[in-house]
C-alpha cells in the first residue's frame, strides 16, 4: 500500500473550529462533519484506498469557494478538490487532516453559444450532460471517456481525460477553451474564454491535468463540435497481436485517422463476449474495432481501404457494420469490458500506460511473463491508435497477499511502458497510485522543476498534498539556488 | 555583444550557470527570425540555440518527430511532406510580415505558439507538443512530457513553453505530433459579402457537418477587387465533392461563387496563413486580435469608424489581422477597448513604439502576479529574455 503523509495533529484537534468557520461561508447543509454522512466521500474509484476527510464542504458559488480557500490558506489547512470521485488513481482520496471540497453543486450549464461553438459550464456538470444539452442541434462534446455518465467536467479538466475518440478529436486539453479558477489564496482568475488562443503563458494547458494540485476550477468553456453525419465500424480478428499491431500502423501510414481504433486481447475478448454476446471472434488472439466517421461518401471510400489493409495483415475475420444497431453491438463488448472483467474476478485494477505503438508485441509478451510470475491473470483493452494501454489485473482483495501482488504487477507493467519509451499514465492521472513510480520517468531535477511550478500556484503546499509527487519539498528549499562561481566562459565557447 | 552558441546540453548548462554567476541577461535566439516580436530587450549577450538542429527521431507511423529546438521549420516541413505528413496546426511563415529571412525554428514555433488557418479544427503548437528538454534559467537541465501522443504524467511543462517567448527555458529538444496530410483540398469562394454577412455564412458553415477546415474573409480592400469569403474542405476526393455540394445547397448564397482547386486553394491559404496582405516592407503597424469568432465583424466595424485601417479575418472571424497607421501609441488603447473578450498583440511596429506600447494584452493583477511567480519558478534571476513579454518577465 502507498503511504500518505502523516496527518497534522494540531489540525485534527481543530476539527470543530474549522467546521464552524466554514459554516460562515457555506451555510446550512453545505458543511458535513458526521462520519455517517462523510462516508460517501471516503474513496474514489481507486477503492483499495479509503480515508475519512476532516470535514466536507459543498460550496455553490465561486465566492464561497474563494472564501473557503482563503480561510484554509490563512490557517494552513489542506484541501482536496473533488468532482464525481471517479478518479482511478486516487486523485480525489481525502486526507484525514484536509477539507474535502466537493463541487457537486456546481451543476448548471451557464451558456450554450452555437455561433461561437462553445458551452460555458460549471465544473460539476457531467461530461455527458453537455452533449445532451446540444445534441438536438447536431452538436456534441468530443472527449467521451467510458465513465462519461458520472464524471464531471471539473474532474475531466483536472485529469485531462481522454476517451476512445481522442486520436482524431483530442483530449480534454484540446477541447477546453477557457476556465475560471480559484487560487488557494482565494483569488479568482480567468484563463482563455470563447476566443481560440489564450495568450501568454499557457496556464490553461498547465491546469489541464494538474490533478487538483494547482487550483479549483469553478467554470469551464468547452468547444462543441458538429456530429459526423455517420459512423461505421469494422470488427477484425487477428491470429496474433503482432498482426493487429501492424494493421494499426499500416492504417495510419496510409494517412487514415479513424474516429476510434480499439484493440482487445484474447482474455478481454472472451470476458466481453460472455457478458454481452456481441459476436466477437473467440478464436482470435487480438481484436480491432476500427470506426470511421464523416460523410457517407468518405466512409465508403475509406472502409474499402481499411478492409484491404486488414486482410493484408492476415485478418482471420472481418465484419463491417451495416446498420447503426450493428455498429453499437460491435462497441457493446468494448464498452462493457470493465464490468465484464468484473464478472470473472472479484476485483481488478485498471492500469493506464502509454507506449510507442510498435513496441506492443514486446510489452504484451512481457505482461504475459509477469502474469505467470505473480500468478495473476491480466486482460488488455487498448486505445490502439494512440498507444494507450489499459491492462486489467484480476485479483481478490480479500486476500491481502493478492492485493500486494496485484500492485506490484501493475507497477512492473508501468516500468515496462517507460522502458520502451512510453509513460506511466495516458489519461487516468498519477494520483497516489503511480506517485512513487514518478522517478522511473523523471529525474530529480525534472520533478523539482514541476514542484517549483506547483509553488508558483500554491506556496504552502495545501492543495491535494500527497498526490503526484513522491517526495514533498518546501517551496523555500526548492527556490534556493546554487550558483557556481566563475565568469562567463568566453574563451572556450564558439562565438561569432 | 557577446554571443554564445553551445553545441551540447552540458556546455549550455555551463553558459547559463556562468551567466547566472555574472548576472548577465541573455537573449535567446533560434535563428533570430522572431526577434522583432515582443518587447525590445536590453541584454548583454545572446544565447544562440541553432546548433541544436538535428532530427533525432521521425516515425511517421507513430505520428511523432523529435528534433533539436534549433531545427529549421522549412527543413522539417520538407521531411514531413516526403512522408505525406505535416504539422496539422499549419505553423505560419511570418518572415514576410516581420522582415526576417525564413520561417524560423521549431523552438521558435513553440515559443510563439504559432498556428494557422486550421487552428479552429486542429489547435495550435500547444496542442501538438508532446515533450521538451532544455535548461531552465536556474542553469539546470530538465525534461517534461514524452514521445507518445497520450500522456498525463506530471504537469504539462511542455505546453507551458508554448507562448513563453523564451522567458522560461532554453530548449534543446522538442517532440511534436505529426499527422497525415489530407489527400486533397478545395476552397469555396463566396464573392462580395459584407463583413457581417461573411461571418454569418462562415458560422453557419461551421455549424454544419461539412467539416470545414478553414474559414476566412478578405474584405474588398484586402482582396483587391471583390471581397472573398473562403471556406476550405479537405479530405479524400469523393468526400470533398459531397461536402462542397452540401455546403452550397445549405448556404444558398445569392452572391456569386467559385471554387479554387488544389494548387490555387493551397496558395490562397498560404497567403492567409502567412499574412501576405500585410507583408512588408511597410511602415504601417500590424496587430493580431483574438476574439470570440462571432464578435469579429462588430470589433472590426467599431474600430474602422475611428481608424484608417485595413483588416482581414481568419478562424471564422476569431482572428483579425489589422494594419494601422504608424502613430505613437499604435492605437493600442482604442483597439484593446474594442475587444469584449480575448486579446490584441502588436505584431509589427518600430522599436520605439514597441518600447512604449504594451505588446501583449495587459493582464488583471492576480493573473499577472501568478505569471510572474511562474517566471520565477523557472528563471528566478530573470536572465532569459528579460522583459520580452511584460515588464519583469
Ligand atoms: C468505469 C470508469 C471508466 C473510466 N474511463 C475513463 C476513460 O475512458 N478515459 C479517462 O480519461 N478516464 C476514465 N476514467 C477515470 C475518471 O473518470 C476520470 O479521471 C474523470 O475525469 C474524473 O472525474 P471526476 O469528476 O470523477 O473527478 P474526481 O475523481 O472527483 O477527481 C479527480 C481529480 O480531479 C480533481 N478535481 C476534481 N474536480 C476539480 C475541480 N473542479 N477543480 C480542481 N480539481 C478538481 C481532484 O482533486 C482529483 O485529483 C474512468 C473511471 C471509471 C470509474
GROMACS .gro file of C-alpha atoms in nm, chain A residues 71-401:
model
  331
   71UNK     CA    1  -0.965   3.066   0.510
   72UNK     CA    2  -0.776   2.740   0.457
   73UNK     CA    3  -0.476   2.926   0.319
   74UNK     CA    4  -0.468   3.165   0.611
   75UNK     CA    5  -0.497   2.881   0.863
   76UNK     CA    6  -0.272   2.629   0.693
   77UNK     CA    7  -0.549   2.374   0.633
   78UNK     CA    8  -0.513   2.126   0.346
   79UNK     CA    9  -0.779   2.100   0.076
   80UNK     CA   10  -0.872   1.814  -0.158
   81UNK     CA   11  -1.095   1.916  -0.452
   82UNK     CA   12  -1.343   1.656  -0.572
   83UNK     CA   13  -1.574   1.620  -0.869
   84UNK     CA   14  -1.768   1.293  -0.901
   85UNK     CA   15  -1.499   1.082  -0.740
   86UNK     CA   16  -1.444   0.854  -1.039
   87UNK     CA   17  -1.068   0.904  -1.046
   88UNK     CA   18  -0.896   0.571  -1.097
   89UNK     CA   19  -0.568   0.689  -0.949
   90UNK     CA   20  -0.675   0.812  -0.607
   91UNK     CA   21  -0.658   1.180  -0.702
   92UNK     CA   22  -0.971   1.260  -0.502
   93UNK     CA   23  -0.879   1.046  -0.199
   94UNK     CA   24  -0.946   1.257   0.113
   95UNK     CA   25  -0.685   1.345   0.375
   96UNK     CA   26  -0.755   1.293   0.744
   97UNK     CA   27  -0.638   1.648   0.814
   98UNK     CA   28  -0.782   1.804   0.499
   99UNK     CA   29  -1.107   1.968   0.396
  100UNK     CA   30  -1.275   1.785   0.111
  101UNK     CA   31  -1.406   2.048  -0.129
  102UNK     CA   32  -1.684   1.889  -0.336
  103UNK     CA   33  -1.801   2.065  -0.649
  104UNK     CA   34  -2.118   1.862  -0.698
  105UNK     CA   35  -2.341   2.167  -0.650
  106UNK     CA   36  -2.180   2.347  -0.942
  107UNK     CA   37  -2.418   2.162  -1.165
  108UNK     CA   38  -2.551   2.419  -1.410
  109UNK     CA   39  -2.475   2.481  -1.775
  110UNK     CA   40  -2.442   2.860  -1.796
  111UNK     CA   41  -2.442   2.940  -2.165
  112UNK     CA   42  -2.483   2.749  -2.490
  113UNK     CA   43  -2.333   2.953  -2.771
  114UNK     CA   44  -2.377   2.790  -3.112
  115UNK     CA   45  -2.243   3.089  -3.301
  116UNK     CA   46  -1.912   3.053  -3.120
  117UNK     CA   47  -1.950   2.677  -3.097
  118UNK     CA   48  -1.890   2.651  -2.726
  119UNK     CA   49  -2.062   2.582  -2.397
  120UNK     CA   50  -1.989   2.761  -2.071
  121UNK     CA   51  -2.050   2.528  -1.781
  122UNK     CA   52  -2.000   2.484  -1.411
  123UNK     CA   53  -1.746   2.214  -1.325
  124UNK     CA   54  -1.989   1.973  -1.157
  125UNK     CA   55  -2.186   1.918  -1.478
  126UNK     CA   56  -2.122   1.573  -1.619
  127UNK     CA   57  -1.945   1.522  -1.944
  128UNK     CA   58  -2.249   1.350  -2.095
  129UNK     CA   59  -2.489   1.627  -1.986
  130UNK     CA   60  -2.307   1.870  -2.214
  131UNK     CA   61  -2.360   1.650  -2.516
  132UNK     CA   62  -2.723   1.600  -2.418
  133UNK     CA   63  -2.778   1.974  -2.397
  134UNK     CA   64  -2.660   2.038  -2.751
  135UNK     CA   65  -2.734   1.721  -2.946
  136UNK     CA   66  -3.072   1.839  -3.074
  137UNK     CA   67  -2.870   2.081  -3.287
  138UNK     CA   68  -2.637   1.806  -3.403
  139UNK     CA   69  -2.354   1.905  -3.170
  140UNK     CA   70  -2.156   1.706  -2.914
  141UNK     CA   71  -1.867   1.740  -2.674
  142UNK     CA   72  -1.590   1.523  -2.816
  143UNK     CA   73  -1.393   1.373  -2.524
  144UNK     CA   74  -1.602   1.070  -2.431
  145UNK     CA   75  -1.442   0.859  -2.162
  146UNK     CA   76  -1.620   0.539  -2.064
  147UNK     CA   77  -1.717   0.699  -1.734
  148UNK     CA   78  -1.887   0.994  -1.902
  149UNK     CA   79  -2.226   0.942  -1.738
  150UNK     CA   80  -2.077   1.018  -1.399
  151UNK     CA   81  -1.763   1.217  -1.426
  152UNK     CA   82  -1.762   1.592  -1.415
  153UNK     CA   83  -1.608   1.849  -1.643
  154UNK     CA   84  -1.403   1.976  -1.348
  155UNK     CA   85  -1.261   1.628  -1.299
  156UNK     CA   86  -1.200   1.599  -1.673
  157UNK     CA   87  -1.002   1.921  -1.674
  158UNK     CA   88  -0.808   1.819  -1.365
  159UNK     CA   89  -0.723   1.481  -1.518
  160UNK     CA   90  -0.702   1.584  -1.885
  161UNK     CA   91  -0.924   1.289  -1.963
  162UNK     CA   92  -0.941   1.116  -2.296
  163UNK     CA   93  -1.166   0.854  -2.444
  164UNK     CA   94  -1.194   0.635  -2.747
  165UNK     CA   95  -1.219   0.923  -2.990
  166UNK     CA   96  -0.923   1.129  -2.880
  167UNK     CA   97  -0.686   1.020  -3.156
  168UNK     CA   98  -0.894   1.219  -3.400
  169UNK     CA   99  -1.065   1.472  -3.173
  170UNK     CA  100  -0.813   1.530  -2.896
  171UNK     CA  101  -0.804   1.508  -2.520
  172UNK     CA  102  -0.974   1.744  -2.277
  173UNK     CA  103  -0.679   1.984  -2.315
  174UNK     CA  104  -0.760   2.027  -2.684
  175UNK     CA  105  -1.128   2.087  -2.621
  176UNK     CA  106  -1.126   2.336  -2.336
  177UNK     CA  107  -1.112   2.700  -2.442
  178UNK     CA  108  -1.112   2.865  -2.104
  179UNK     CA  109  -1.168   2.832  -1.730
  180UNK     CA  110  -1.242   3.035  -1.426
  181UNK     CA  111  -1.041   2.911  -1.130
  182UNK     CA  112  -0.978   2.999  -0.770
  183UNK     CA  113  -0.623   3.003  -0.642
  184UNK     CA  114  -0.554   2.871  -0.293
  185UNK     CA  115  -0.529   3.233  -0.177
  186UNK     CA  116  -0.892   3.284  -0.277
  187UNK     CA  117  -0.802   3.497  -0.579
  188UNK     CA  118  -1.026   3.429  -0.879
  189UNK     CA  119  -0.867   3.429  -1.225
  190UNK     CA  120  -0.984   3.361  -1.579
  191UNK     CA  121  -0.776   3.184  -1.841
  192UNK     CA  122  -0.887   3.187  -2.204
  193UNK     CA  123  -1.254   3.219  -2.294
  194UNK     CA  124  -1.463   3.200  -2.608
  195UNK     CA  125  -1.170   3.309  -2.822
  196UNK     CA  126  -0.941   3.036  -2.955
  197UNK     CA  127  -0.600   3.135  -2.823
  198UNK     CA  128  -0.528   3.214  -2.463
  199UNK     CA  129  -0.233   3.448  -2.469
  200UNK     CA  130   0.100   3.447  -2.287
  201UNK     CA  131   0.198   3.158  -2.057
  202UNK     CA  132  -0.027   2.861  -2.125
  203UNK     CA  133  -0.157   2.833  -1.771
  204UNK     CA  134  -0.474   2.679  -1.909
  205UNK     CA  135  -0.260   2.400  -2.053
  206UNK     CA  136  -0.087   2.357  -1.720
  207UNK     CA  137  -0.415   2.348  -1.526
  208UNK     CA  138  -0.541   2.072  -1.753
  209UNK     CA  139  -0.417   1.751  -1.598
  210UNK     CA  140  -0.295   1.916  -1.278
  211UNK     CA  141  -0.498   1.674  -1.062
  212UNK     CA  142  -0.637   1.933  -0.823
  213UNK     CA  143  -0.291   2.045  -0.708
  214UNK     CA  144  -0.286   2.394  -0.856
  215UNK     CA  145  -0.629   2.547  -0.812
  216UNK     CA  146  -1.001   2.481  -0.810
  217UNK     CA  147  -1.184   2.506  -1.139
  218UNK     CA  148  -1.520   2.682  -1.096
  219UNK     CA  149  -1.622   2.727  -1.461
  220UNK     CA  150  -1.513   2.591  -1.797
  221UNK     CA  151  -1.573   2.696  -2.157
  222UNK     CA  152  -1.558   2.391  -2.381
  223UNK     CA  153  -1.563   2.353  -2.755
  224UNK     CA  154  -1.855   2.168  -2.910
  225UNK     CA  155  -1.837   2.001  -3.249
  226UNK     CA  156  -2.090   1.911  -3.509
  227UNK     CA  157  -2.158   1.537  -3.503
  228UNK     CA  158  -2.021   1.350  -3.803
  229UNK     CA  159  -2.301   1.259  -4.042
  230UNK     CA  160  -2.250   0.888  -3.999
  231UNK     CA  161  -2.015   0.636  -3.847
  232UNK     CA  162  -1.940   0.276  -3.935
  233UNK     CA  163  -1.723   0.026  -3.757
  234UNK     CA  164  -1.513  -0.265  -3.875
  235UNK     CA  165  -1.459  -0.561  -3.644
  236UNK     CA  166  -1.144  -0.755  -3.725
  237UNK     CA  167  -0.996  -1.064  -3.561
  238UNK     CA  168  -0.626  -1.148  -3.592
  239UNK     CA  169  -0.427  -1.464  -3.524
  240UNK     CA  170  -0.164  -1.266  -3.329
  241UNK     CA  171  -0.106  -0.935  -3.154
  242UNK     CA  172   0.175  -0.862  -3.397
  243UNK     CA  173  -0.064  -0.879  -3.692
  244UNK     CA  174  -0.313  -0.649  -3.523
  245UNK     CA  175  -0.037  -0.406  -3.428
  246UNK     CA  176   0.096  -0.397  -3.784
  247UNK     CA  177  -0.254  -0.339  -3.917
  248UNK     CA  178  -0.289  -0.031  -3.694
  249UNK     CA  179   0.046   0.107  -3.814
  250UNK     CA  180  -0.046   0.044  -4.177
  251UNK     CA  181  -0.379   0.223  -4.145
  252UNK     CA  182  -0.208   0.530  -4.006
  253UNK     CA  183   0.072   0.510  -4.262
  254UNK     CA  184  -0.196   0.512  -4.529
  255UNK     CA  185  -0.298   0.852  -4.398
  256UNK     CA  186  -0.620   0.734  -4.236
  257UNK     CA  187  -0.704   0.863  -3.887
  258UNK     CA  188  -1.008   0.665  -3.773
  259UNK     CA  189  -1.256   0.819  -3.529
  260UNK     CA  190  -1.172   0.535  -3.294
  261UNK     CA  191  -0.941   0.236  -3.305
  262UNK     CA  192  -0.960  -0.005  -3.011
  263UNK     CA  193  -0.784  -0.332  -2.952
  264UNK     CA  194  -0.861  -0.616  -2.713
  265UNK     CA  195  -0.651  -0.922  -2.633
  266UNK     CA  196  -0.776  -1.278  -2.601
  267UNK     CA  197  -0.876  -1.271  -2.232
  268UNK     CA  198  -1.061  -0.942  -2.282
  269UNK     CA  199  -1.239  -1.072  -2.593
  270UNK     CA  200  -1.360  -1.377  -2.404
  271UNK     CA  201  -1.473  -1.187  -2.096
  272UNK     CA  202  -1.663  -0.933  -2.307
  273UNK     CA  203  -1.823  -1.192  -2.532
  274UNK     CA  204  -1.950  -1.397  -2.240
  275UNK     CA  205  -2.101  -1.083  -2.091
  276UNK     CA  206  -2.268  -0.909  -2.388
  277UNK     CA  207  -2.269  -1.162  -2.675
  278UNK     CA  208  -2.154  -0.913  -2.934
  279UNK     CA  209  -2.043  -1.186  -3.172
  280UNK     CA  210  -1.671  -1.134  -3.114
  281UNK     CA  211  -1.446  -1.395  -3.282
  282UNK     CA  212  -1.340  -1.626  -2.998
  283UNK     CA  213  -1.063  -1.789  -3.197
  284UNK     CA  214  -0.882  -1.455  -3.240
  285UNK     CA  215  -0.577  -1.361  -3.037
  286UNK     CA  216  -0.645  -0.993  -3.092
  287UNK     CA  217  -0.948  -0.791  -3.196
  288UNK     CA  218  -0.961  -0.449  -3.352
  289UNK     CA  219  -1.264  -0.221  -3.367
  290UNK     CA  220  -1.197   0.046  -3.624
  291UNK     CA  221  -1.454   0.321  -3.651
  292UNK     CA  222  -1.466   0.563  -3.940
  293UNK     CA  223  -1.681   0.871  -3.916
  294UNK     CA  224  -1.769   1.153  -4.153
  295UNK     CA  225  -1.989   1.184  -4.457
  296UNK     CA  226  -2.113   0.862  -4.624
  297UNK     CA  227  -1.904   0.918  -4.936
  298UNK     CA  228  -1.589   0.935  -4.729
  299UNK     CA  229  -1.667   0.636  -4.513
  300UNK     CA  230  -1.744   0.408  -4.807
  301UNK     CA  231  -1.419   0.509  -4.965
  302UNK     CA  232  -1.211   0.455  -4.650
  303UNK     CA  233  -1.375   0.134  -4.535
  304UNK     CA  234  -1.269  -0.038  -4.850
  305UNK     CA  235  -0.911   0.064  -4.787
  306UNK     CA  236  -0.920  -0.038  -4.422
  307UNK     CA  237  -1.060  -0.381  -4.506
  308UNK     CA  238  -0.786  -0.431  -4.764
  309UNK     CA  239  -0.519  -0.336  -4.512
  310UNK     CA  240  -0.668  -0.572  -4.253
  311UNK     CA  241  -0.669  -0.859  -4.500
  312UNK     CA  242  -0.309  -0.790  -4.595
  313UNK     CA  243  -0.227  -0.827  -4.226
  314UNK     CA  244  -0.370  -1.179  -4.203
  315UNK     CA  245  -0.708  -1.091  -4.056
  316UNK     CA  246  -0.897  -1.413  -3.996
  317UNK     CA  247  -1.234  -1.247  -3.963
  318UNK     CA  248  -1.362  -0.911  -4.073
  319UNK     CA  249  -1.711  -0.762  -4.041
  320UNK     CA  250  -1.829  -0.419  -4.144
  321UNK     CA  251  -2.130  -0.274  -3.961
  322UNK     CA  252  -2.425  -0.240  -4.197
  323UNK     CA  253  -2.654  -0.053  -3.959
  324UNK     CA  254  -2.637   0.174  -3.660
  325UNK     CA  255  -2.758  -0.116  -3.439
  326UNK     CA  256  -2.478  -0.335  -3.561
  327UNK     CA  257  -2.219  -0.065  -3.501
  328UNK     CA  258  -2.338  -0.030  -3.143
  329UNK     CA  259  -2.323  -0.406  -3.094
  330UNK     CA  260  -1.958  -0.402  -3.208
  331UNK     CA  261  -1.890  -0.141  -2.943
  332UNK     CA  262  -2.100  -0.301  -2.671
  333UNK     CA  263  -1.832  -0.553  -2.583
  334UNK     CA  264  -1.557  -0.296  -2.568
  335UNK     CA  265  -1.763  -0.052  -2.366
  336UNK     CA  266  -1.855  -0.326  -2.121
  337UNK     CA  267  -1.502  -0.461  -2.094
  338UNK     CA  268  -1.451  -0.338  -1.738
  339UNK     CA  269  -1.772  -0.480  -1.590
  340UNK     CA  270  -1.721  -0.795  -1.798
  341UNK     CA  271  -1.387  -0.846  -1.633
  342UNK     CA  272  -1.552  -0.760  -1.303
  343UNK     CA  273  -1.771  -1.069  -1.353
  344UNK     CA  274  -1.487  -1.312  -1.388
  345UNK     CA  275  -1.286  -1.183  -1.094
  346UNK     CA  276  -1.381  -1.048  -0.751
  347UNK     CA  277  -1.165  -0.740  -0.807
  348UNK     CA  278  -0.947  -0.584  -1.071
  349UNK     CA  279  -0.726  -0.284  -1.105
  350UNK     CA  280  -0.712  -0.091  -1.427
  351UNK     CA  281  -0.367   0.026  -1.531
  352UNK     CA  282  -0.304   0.303  -1.780
  353UNK     CA  283   0.033   0.326  -1.952
  354UNK     CA  284   0.110   0.459  -2.298
  355UNK     CA  285   0.373   0.309  -2.526
  356UNK     CA  286   0.506   0.372  -2.873
  357UNK     CA  287   0.265   0.151  -3.064
  358UNK     CA  288   0.521  -0.064  -3.241
  359UNK     CA  289   0.651  -0.193  -2.908
  360UNK     CA  290   0.312  -0.351  -2.838
  361UNK     CA  291   0.400  -0.719  -2.902
  362UNK     CA  292   0.704  -0.690  -2.678
  363UNK     CA  293   0.503  -0.527  -2.399
  364UNK     CA  294   0.223  -0.784  -2.424
  365UNK     CA  295   0.477  -1.066  -2.407
  366UNK     CA  296   0.637  -0.900  -2.107
  367UNK     CA  297   0.297  -0.877  -1.943
  368UNK     CA  298   0.229  -1.246  -2.004
  369UNK     CA  299   0.556  -1.327  -1.832
  370UNK     CA  300   0.473  -1.102  -1.537
  371UNK     CA  301   0.131  -1.263  -1.518
  372UNK     CA  302   0.296  -1.601  -1.471
  373UNK     CA  303   0.545  -1.458  -1.223
  374UNK     CA  304   0.279  -1.302  -0.999
  375UNK     CA  305   0.025  -1.579  -1.053
  376UNK     CA  306  -0.245  -1.328  -1.152
  377UNK     CA  307  -0.448  -1.301  -1.470
  378UNK     CA  308  -0.446  -0.992  -1.690
  379UNK     CA  309  -0.678  -0.879  -1.969
  380UNK     CA  310  -0.594  -0.595  -2.205
  381UNK     CA  311  -0.801  -0.327  -2.368
  382UNK     CA  312  -0.605  -0.077  -2.561
  383UNK     CA  313  -0.665   0.259  -2.733
  384UNK     CA  314  -0.465   0.127  -3.026
  385UNK     CA  315  -0.443   0.448  -3.227
  386UNK     CA  316  -0.257   0.638  -2.960
  387UNK     CA  317  -0.079   0.355  -2.781
  388UNK     CA  318  -0.272   0.389  -2.456
  389UNK     CA  319  -0.288   0.050  -2.277
  390UNK     CA  320  -0.541  -0.047  -2.014
  391UNK     CA  321  -0.428  -0.376  -1.862
  392UNK     CA  322  -0.684  -0.507  -1.614
  393UNK     CA  323  -0.520  -0.709  -1.340
  394UNK     CA  324  -0.754  -0.963  -1.182
  395UNK     CA  325  -0.725  -1.036  -0.811
  396UNK     CA  326  -0.915  -1.092  -0.488
  397UNK     CA  327  -0.894  -0.802  -0.245
  398UNK     CA  328  -0.995  -1.027   0.045
  399UNK     CA  329  -0.655  -1.187   0.013
  400UNK     CA  330  -0.406  -0.920   0.124
  401UNK     CA  331  -0.126  -1.103  -0.049
   0.00000   0.00000   0.00000
